[in-house]
PDB file of C-alpha atoms in Angstrom:
ATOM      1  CA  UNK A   1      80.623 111.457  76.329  1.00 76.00           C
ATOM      2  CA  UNK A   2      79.527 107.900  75.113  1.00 82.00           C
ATOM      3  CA  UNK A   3      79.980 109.511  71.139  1.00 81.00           C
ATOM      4  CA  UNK A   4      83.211 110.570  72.340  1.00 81.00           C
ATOM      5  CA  UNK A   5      84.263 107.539  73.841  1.00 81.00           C
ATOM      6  CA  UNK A   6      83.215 105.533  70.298  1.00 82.00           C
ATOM      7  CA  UNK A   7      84.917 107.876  68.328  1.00 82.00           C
ATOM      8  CA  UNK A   8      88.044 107.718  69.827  1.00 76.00           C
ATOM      9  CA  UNK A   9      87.984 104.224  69.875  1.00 78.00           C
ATOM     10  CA  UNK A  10      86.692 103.906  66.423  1.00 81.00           C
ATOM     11  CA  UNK A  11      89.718 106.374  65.320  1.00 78.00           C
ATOM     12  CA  UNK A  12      92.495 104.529  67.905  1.00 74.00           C
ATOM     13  CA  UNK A  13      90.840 101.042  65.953  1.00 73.00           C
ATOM     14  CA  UNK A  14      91.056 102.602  61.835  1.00 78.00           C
ATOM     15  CA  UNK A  15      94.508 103.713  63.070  1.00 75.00           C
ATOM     16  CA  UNK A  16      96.098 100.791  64.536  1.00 76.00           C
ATOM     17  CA  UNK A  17      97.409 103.160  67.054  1.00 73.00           C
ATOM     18  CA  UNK A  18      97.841  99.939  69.018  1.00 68.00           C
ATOM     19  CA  UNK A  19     101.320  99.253  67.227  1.00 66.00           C
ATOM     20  CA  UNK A  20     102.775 102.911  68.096  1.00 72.00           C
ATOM     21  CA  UNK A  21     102.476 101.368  71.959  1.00 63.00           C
ATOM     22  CA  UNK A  22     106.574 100.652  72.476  1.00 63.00           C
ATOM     23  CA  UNK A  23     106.729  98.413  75.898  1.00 64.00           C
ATOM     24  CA  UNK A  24     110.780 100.443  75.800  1.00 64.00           C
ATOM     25  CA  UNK A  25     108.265 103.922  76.148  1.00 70.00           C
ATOM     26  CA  UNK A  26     106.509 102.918  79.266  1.00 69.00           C
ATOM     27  CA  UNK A  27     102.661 101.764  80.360  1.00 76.00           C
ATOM     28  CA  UNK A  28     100.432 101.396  78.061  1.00 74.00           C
ATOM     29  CA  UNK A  29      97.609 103.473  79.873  1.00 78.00           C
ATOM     30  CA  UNK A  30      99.304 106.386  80.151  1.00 80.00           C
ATOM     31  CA  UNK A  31     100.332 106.081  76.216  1.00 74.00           C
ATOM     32  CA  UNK A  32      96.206 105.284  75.905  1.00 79.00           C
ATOM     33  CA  UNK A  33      95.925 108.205  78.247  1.00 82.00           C
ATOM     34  CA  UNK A  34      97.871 110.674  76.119  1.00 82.00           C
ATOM     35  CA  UNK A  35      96.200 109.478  72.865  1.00 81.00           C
ATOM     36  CA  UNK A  36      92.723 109.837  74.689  1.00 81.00           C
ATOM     37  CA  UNK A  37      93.921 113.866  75.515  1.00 86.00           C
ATOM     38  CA  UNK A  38      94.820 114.404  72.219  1.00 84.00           C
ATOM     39  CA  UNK A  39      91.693 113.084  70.810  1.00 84.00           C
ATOM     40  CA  UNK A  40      89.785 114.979  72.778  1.00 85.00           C
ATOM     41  CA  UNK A  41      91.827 118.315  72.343  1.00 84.00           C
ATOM     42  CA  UNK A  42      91.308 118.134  68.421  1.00 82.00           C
ATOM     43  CA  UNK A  43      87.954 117.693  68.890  1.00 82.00           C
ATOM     44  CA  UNK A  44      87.539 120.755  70.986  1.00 81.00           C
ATOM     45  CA  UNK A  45      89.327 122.464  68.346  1.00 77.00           C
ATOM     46  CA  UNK A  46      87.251 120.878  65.564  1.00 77.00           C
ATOM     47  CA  UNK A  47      83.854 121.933  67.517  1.00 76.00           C
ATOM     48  CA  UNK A  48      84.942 125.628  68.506  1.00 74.00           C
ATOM     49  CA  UNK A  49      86.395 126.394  64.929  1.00 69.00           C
ATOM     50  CA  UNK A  50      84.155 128.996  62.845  1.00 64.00           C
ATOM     51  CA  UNK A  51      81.914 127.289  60.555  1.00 64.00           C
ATOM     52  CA  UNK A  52      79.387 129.262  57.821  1.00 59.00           C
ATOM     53  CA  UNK A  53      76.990 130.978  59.822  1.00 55.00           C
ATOM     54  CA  UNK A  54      79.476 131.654  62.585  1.00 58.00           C
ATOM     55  CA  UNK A  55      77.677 134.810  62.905  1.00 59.00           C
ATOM     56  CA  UNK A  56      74.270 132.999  63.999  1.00 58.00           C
ATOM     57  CA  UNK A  57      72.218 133.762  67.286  1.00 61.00           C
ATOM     58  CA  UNK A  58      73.369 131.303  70.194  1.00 56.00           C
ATOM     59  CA  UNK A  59      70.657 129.433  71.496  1.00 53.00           C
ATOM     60  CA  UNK A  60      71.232 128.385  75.486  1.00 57.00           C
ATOM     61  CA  UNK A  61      70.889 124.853  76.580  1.00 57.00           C
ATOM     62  CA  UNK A  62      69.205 124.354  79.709  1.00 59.00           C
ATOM     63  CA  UNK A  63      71.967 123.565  82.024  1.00 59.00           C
ATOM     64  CA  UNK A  64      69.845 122.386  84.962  1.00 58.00           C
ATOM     65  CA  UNK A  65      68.694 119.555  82.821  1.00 58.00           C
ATOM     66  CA  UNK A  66      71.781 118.419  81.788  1.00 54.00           C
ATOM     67  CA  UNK A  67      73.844 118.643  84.569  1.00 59.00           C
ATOM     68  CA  UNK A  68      70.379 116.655  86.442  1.00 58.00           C
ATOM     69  CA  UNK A  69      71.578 113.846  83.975  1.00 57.00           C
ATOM     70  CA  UNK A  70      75.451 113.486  84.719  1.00 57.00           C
ATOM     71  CA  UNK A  71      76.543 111.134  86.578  1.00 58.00           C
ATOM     72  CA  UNK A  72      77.266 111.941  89.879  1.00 55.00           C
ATOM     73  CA  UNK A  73      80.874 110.409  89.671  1.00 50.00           C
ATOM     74  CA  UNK A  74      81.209 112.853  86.585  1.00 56.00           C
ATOM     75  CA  UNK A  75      79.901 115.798  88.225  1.00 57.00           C
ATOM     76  CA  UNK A  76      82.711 115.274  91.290  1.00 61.00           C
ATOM     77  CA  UNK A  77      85.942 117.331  92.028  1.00 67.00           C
ATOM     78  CA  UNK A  78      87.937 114.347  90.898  1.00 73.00           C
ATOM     79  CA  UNK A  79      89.954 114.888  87.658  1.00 80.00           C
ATOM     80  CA  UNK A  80      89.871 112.903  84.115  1.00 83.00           C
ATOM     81  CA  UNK A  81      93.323 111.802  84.871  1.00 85.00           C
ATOM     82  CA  UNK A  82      92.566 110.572  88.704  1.00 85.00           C
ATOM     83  CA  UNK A  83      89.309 108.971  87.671  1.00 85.00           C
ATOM     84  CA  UNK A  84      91.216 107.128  84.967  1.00 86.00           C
ATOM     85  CA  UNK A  85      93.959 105.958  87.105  1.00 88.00           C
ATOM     86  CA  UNK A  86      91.291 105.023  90.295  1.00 86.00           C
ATOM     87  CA  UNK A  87      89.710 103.358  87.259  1.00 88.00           C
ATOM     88  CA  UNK A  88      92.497 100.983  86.608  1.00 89.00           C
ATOM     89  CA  UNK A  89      93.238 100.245  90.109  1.00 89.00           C
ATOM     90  CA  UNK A  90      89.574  98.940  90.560  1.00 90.00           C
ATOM     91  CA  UNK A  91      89.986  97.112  87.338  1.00 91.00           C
ATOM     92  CA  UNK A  92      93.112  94.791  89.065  1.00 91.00           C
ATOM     93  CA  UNK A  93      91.697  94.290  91.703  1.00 92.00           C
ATOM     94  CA  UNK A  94      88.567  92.616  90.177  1.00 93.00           C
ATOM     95  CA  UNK A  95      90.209  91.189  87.548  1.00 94.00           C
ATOM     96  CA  UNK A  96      92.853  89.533  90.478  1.00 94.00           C
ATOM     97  CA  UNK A  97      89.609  88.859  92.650  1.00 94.00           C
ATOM     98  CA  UNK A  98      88.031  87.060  89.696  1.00 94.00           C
ATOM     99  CA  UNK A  99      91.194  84.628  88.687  1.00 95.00           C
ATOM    100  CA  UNK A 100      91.543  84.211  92.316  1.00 95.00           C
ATOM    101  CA  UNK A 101      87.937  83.255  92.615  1.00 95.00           C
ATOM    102  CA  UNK A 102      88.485  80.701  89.798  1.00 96.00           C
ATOM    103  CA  UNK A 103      91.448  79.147  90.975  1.00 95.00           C
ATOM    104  CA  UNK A 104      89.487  78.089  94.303  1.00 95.00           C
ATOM    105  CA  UNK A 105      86.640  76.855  92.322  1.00 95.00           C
ATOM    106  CA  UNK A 106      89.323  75.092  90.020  1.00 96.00           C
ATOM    107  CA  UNK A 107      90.498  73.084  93.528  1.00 95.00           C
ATOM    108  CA  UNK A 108      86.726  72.933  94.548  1.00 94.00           C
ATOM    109  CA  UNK A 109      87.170  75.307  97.400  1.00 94.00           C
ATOM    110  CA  UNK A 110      84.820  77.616  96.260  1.00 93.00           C
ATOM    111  CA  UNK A 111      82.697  77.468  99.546  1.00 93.00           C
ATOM    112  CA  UNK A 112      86.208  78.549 101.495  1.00 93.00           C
ATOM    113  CA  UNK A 113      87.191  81.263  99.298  1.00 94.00           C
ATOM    114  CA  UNK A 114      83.242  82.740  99.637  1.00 93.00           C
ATOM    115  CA  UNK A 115      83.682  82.337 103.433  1.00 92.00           C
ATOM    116  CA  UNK A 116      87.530  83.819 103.644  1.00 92.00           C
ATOM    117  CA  UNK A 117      87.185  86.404 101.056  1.00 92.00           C
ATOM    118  CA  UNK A 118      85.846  89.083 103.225  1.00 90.00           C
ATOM    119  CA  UNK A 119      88.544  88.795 105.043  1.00 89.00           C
ATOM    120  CA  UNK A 120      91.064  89.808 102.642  1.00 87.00           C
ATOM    121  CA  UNK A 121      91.181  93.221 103.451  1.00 81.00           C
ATOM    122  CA  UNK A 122      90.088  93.395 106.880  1.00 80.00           C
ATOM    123  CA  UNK A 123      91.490  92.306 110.405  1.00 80.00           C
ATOM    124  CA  UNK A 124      88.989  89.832 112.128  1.00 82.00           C
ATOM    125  CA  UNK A 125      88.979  89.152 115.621  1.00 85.00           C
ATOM    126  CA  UNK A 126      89.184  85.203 116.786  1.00 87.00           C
ATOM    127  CA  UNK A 127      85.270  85.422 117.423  1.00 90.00           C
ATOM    128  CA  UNK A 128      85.068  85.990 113.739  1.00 90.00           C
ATOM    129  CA  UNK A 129      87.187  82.849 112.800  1.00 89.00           C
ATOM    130  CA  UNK A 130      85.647  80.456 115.352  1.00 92.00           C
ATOM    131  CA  UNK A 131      82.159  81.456 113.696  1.00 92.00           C
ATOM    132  CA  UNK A 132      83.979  80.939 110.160  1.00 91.00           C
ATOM    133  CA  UNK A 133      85.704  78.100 111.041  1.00 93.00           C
ATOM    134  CA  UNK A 134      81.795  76.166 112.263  1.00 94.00           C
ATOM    135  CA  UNK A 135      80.011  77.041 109.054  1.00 93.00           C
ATOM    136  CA  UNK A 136      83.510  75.381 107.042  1.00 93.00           C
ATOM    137  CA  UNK A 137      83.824  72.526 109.222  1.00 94.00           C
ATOM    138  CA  UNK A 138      87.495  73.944 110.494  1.00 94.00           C
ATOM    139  CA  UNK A 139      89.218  74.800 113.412  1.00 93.00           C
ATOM    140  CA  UNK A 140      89.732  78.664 113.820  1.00 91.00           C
ATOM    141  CA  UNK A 141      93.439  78.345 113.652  1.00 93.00           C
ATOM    142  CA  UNK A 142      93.014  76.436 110.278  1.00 94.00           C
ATOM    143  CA  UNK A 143      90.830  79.736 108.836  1.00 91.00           C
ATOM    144  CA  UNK A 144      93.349  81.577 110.219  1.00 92.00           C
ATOM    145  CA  UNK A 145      96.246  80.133 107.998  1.00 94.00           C
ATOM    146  CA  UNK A 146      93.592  79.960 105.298  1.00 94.00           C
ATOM    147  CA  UNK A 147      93.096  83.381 105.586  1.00 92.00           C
ATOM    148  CA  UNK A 148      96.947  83.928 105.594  1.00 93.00           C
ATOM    149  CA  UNK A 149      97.083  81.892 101.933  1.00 94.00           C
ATOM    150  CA  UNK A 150      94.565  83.137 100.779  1.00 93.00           C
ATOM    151  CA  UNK A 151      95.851  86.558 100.955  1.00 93.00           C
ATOM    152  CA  UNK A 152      99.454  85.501 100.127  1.00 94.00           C
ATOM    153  CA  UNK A 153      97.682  84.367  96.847  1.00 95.00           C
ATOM    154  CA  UNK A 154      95.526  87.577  96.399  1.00 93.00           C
ATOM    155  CA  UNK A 155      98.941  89.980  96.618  1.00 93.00           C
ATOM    156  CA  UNK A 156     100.956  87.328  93.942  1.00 94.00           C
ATOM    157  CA  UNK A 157      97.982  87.620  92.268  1.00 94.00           C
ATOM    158  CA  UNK A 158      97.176  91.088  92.109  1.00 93.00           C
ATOM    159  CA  UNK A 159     101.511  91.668  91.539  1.00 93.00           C
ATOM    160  CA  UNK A 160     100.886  89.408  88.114  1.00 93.00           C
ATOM    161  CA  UNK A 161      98.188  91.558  87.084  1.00 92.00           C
ATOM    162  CA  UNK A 162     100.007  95.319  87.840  1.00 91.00           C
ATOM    163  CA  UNK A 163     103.177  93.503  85.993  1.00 91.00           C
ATOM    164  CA  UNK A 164     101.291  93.389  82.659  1.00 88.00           C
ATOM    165  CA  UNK A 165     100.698  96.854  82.963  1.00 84.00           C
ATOM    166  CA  UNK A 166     104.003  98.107  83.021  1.00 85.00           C
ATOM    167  CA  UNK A 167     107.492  97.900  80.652  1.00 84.00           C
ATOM    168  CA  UNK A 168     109.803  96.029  82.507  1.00 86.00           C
ATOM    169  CA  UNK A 169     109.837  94.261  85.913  1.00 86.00           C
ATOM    170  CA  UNK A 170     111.774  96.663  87.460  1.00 87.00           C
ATOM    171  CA  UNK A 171     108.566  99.590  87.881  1.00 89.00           C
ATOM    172  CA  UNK A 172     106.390  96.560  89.569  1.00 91.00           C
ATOM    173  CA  UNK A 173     107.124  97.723  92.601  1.00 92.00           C
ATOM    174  CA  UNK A 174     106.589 101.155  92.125  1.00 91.00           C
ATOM    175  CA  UNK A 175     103.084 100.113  90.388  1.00 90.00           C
ATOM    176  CA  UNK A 176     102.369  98.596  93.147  1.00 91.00           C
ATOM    177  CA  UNK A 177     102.780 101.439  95.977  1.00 91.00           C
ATOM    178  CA  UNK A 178     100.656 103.369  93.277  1.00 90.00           C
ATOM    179  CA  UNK A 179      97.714 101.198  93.622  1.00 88.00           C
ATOM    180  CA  UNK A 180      98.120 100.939  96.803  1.00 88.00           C
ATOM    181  CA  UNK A 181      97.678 104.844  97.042  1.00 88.00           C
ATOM    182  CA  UNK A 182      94.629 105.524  94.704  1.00 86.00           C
ATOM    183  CA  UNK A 183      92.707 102.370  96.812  1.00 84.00           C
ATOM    184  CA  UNK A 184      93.638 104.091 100.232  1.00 82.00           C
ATOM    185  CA  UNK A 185      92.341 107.539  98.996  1.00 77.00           C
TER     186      UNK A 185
END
């Protein structure tokens, strides 16, 4: 898989396949997707084509070995396609995590944003806040409107990221549901 992976690479570099990506033809991972399939599908072709000595004694690999040595992710029910797609969803939100990270450290916040940030994607009770509010110094209904920008700031943030994956503004929205989807799965 990792030859694979630096071959296609290697061959999508040589080619400058990077200028047949038209913005006008849609996202550019599913046009890195489709060049990825085709890759791979010539070299099935290449390695299942008759060579000299096609008429040679096949010698078994031990399967048990290498299937001990896949990763388990690999091994799953999942598809190349899904994992690809759950792969870019994970990839937004860490990048958007990351700027959003840097921002707060930017504005020297960086103690509030590693207090609030578990709470982006969880409902706290007002136990939770009061105990987050002591350790910051704040009242709980100030981490609660913290918590409220904070997350304001995470969505804009994680929008500006899904919009430079698509053609025009208009599919951000429809981006969006989509990552919502694969990270609810």
């Amino acid at each position: 898989a990792r030859d694979l992976t630096q071959a296609f690479f290697e061959r999508f570099l040589q080619k400058r396949l990077v200028h047949e990506a038209v913005r006008e033809r849609g996202r550019f991972r599913s046009f890195l997707l489709a060049n990825l399939q085709r890759f791979l599908c010539d070299q099935f072709d290449r390695s299942t084509a008759a060579k000299r000595g096609g008429g040679a004694p096949v010698i078994p690999i031990d399967t048990m070995e290498v299937e001990a040595r896949i990763d388990p992710v690999l091994a799953g029910s999942e598809s190349p396609e899904s994992m690809f797609d759950r792969t870019w969803a994970d990839s937004v939100v860490h990048t958007s995590l990351g700027r959003l990270q840097a921002e707060y450290e930017a504005q020297g916040k960086a103690p509030l944003f590693g207090e609030l940030k578990a709470y982006l994607s969880r409902v706290a009770d007002r136990s939770a806040y009061t105990a987050a509010g002591q350790r910051l110094r704040m009242s709980a209904d100030a981490v609660v409107v913290a918590v409220m920008r904070l997350r304001r700031r995470y969505r804009e943030t994680v929008r500006a990221e899904v919009a430079n994956t698509v053609a025009t503004p208009a599919e951000v929205d429809d981006e969006m549901r989509y990552l919502v989807e694969l990270l609810t799965r």
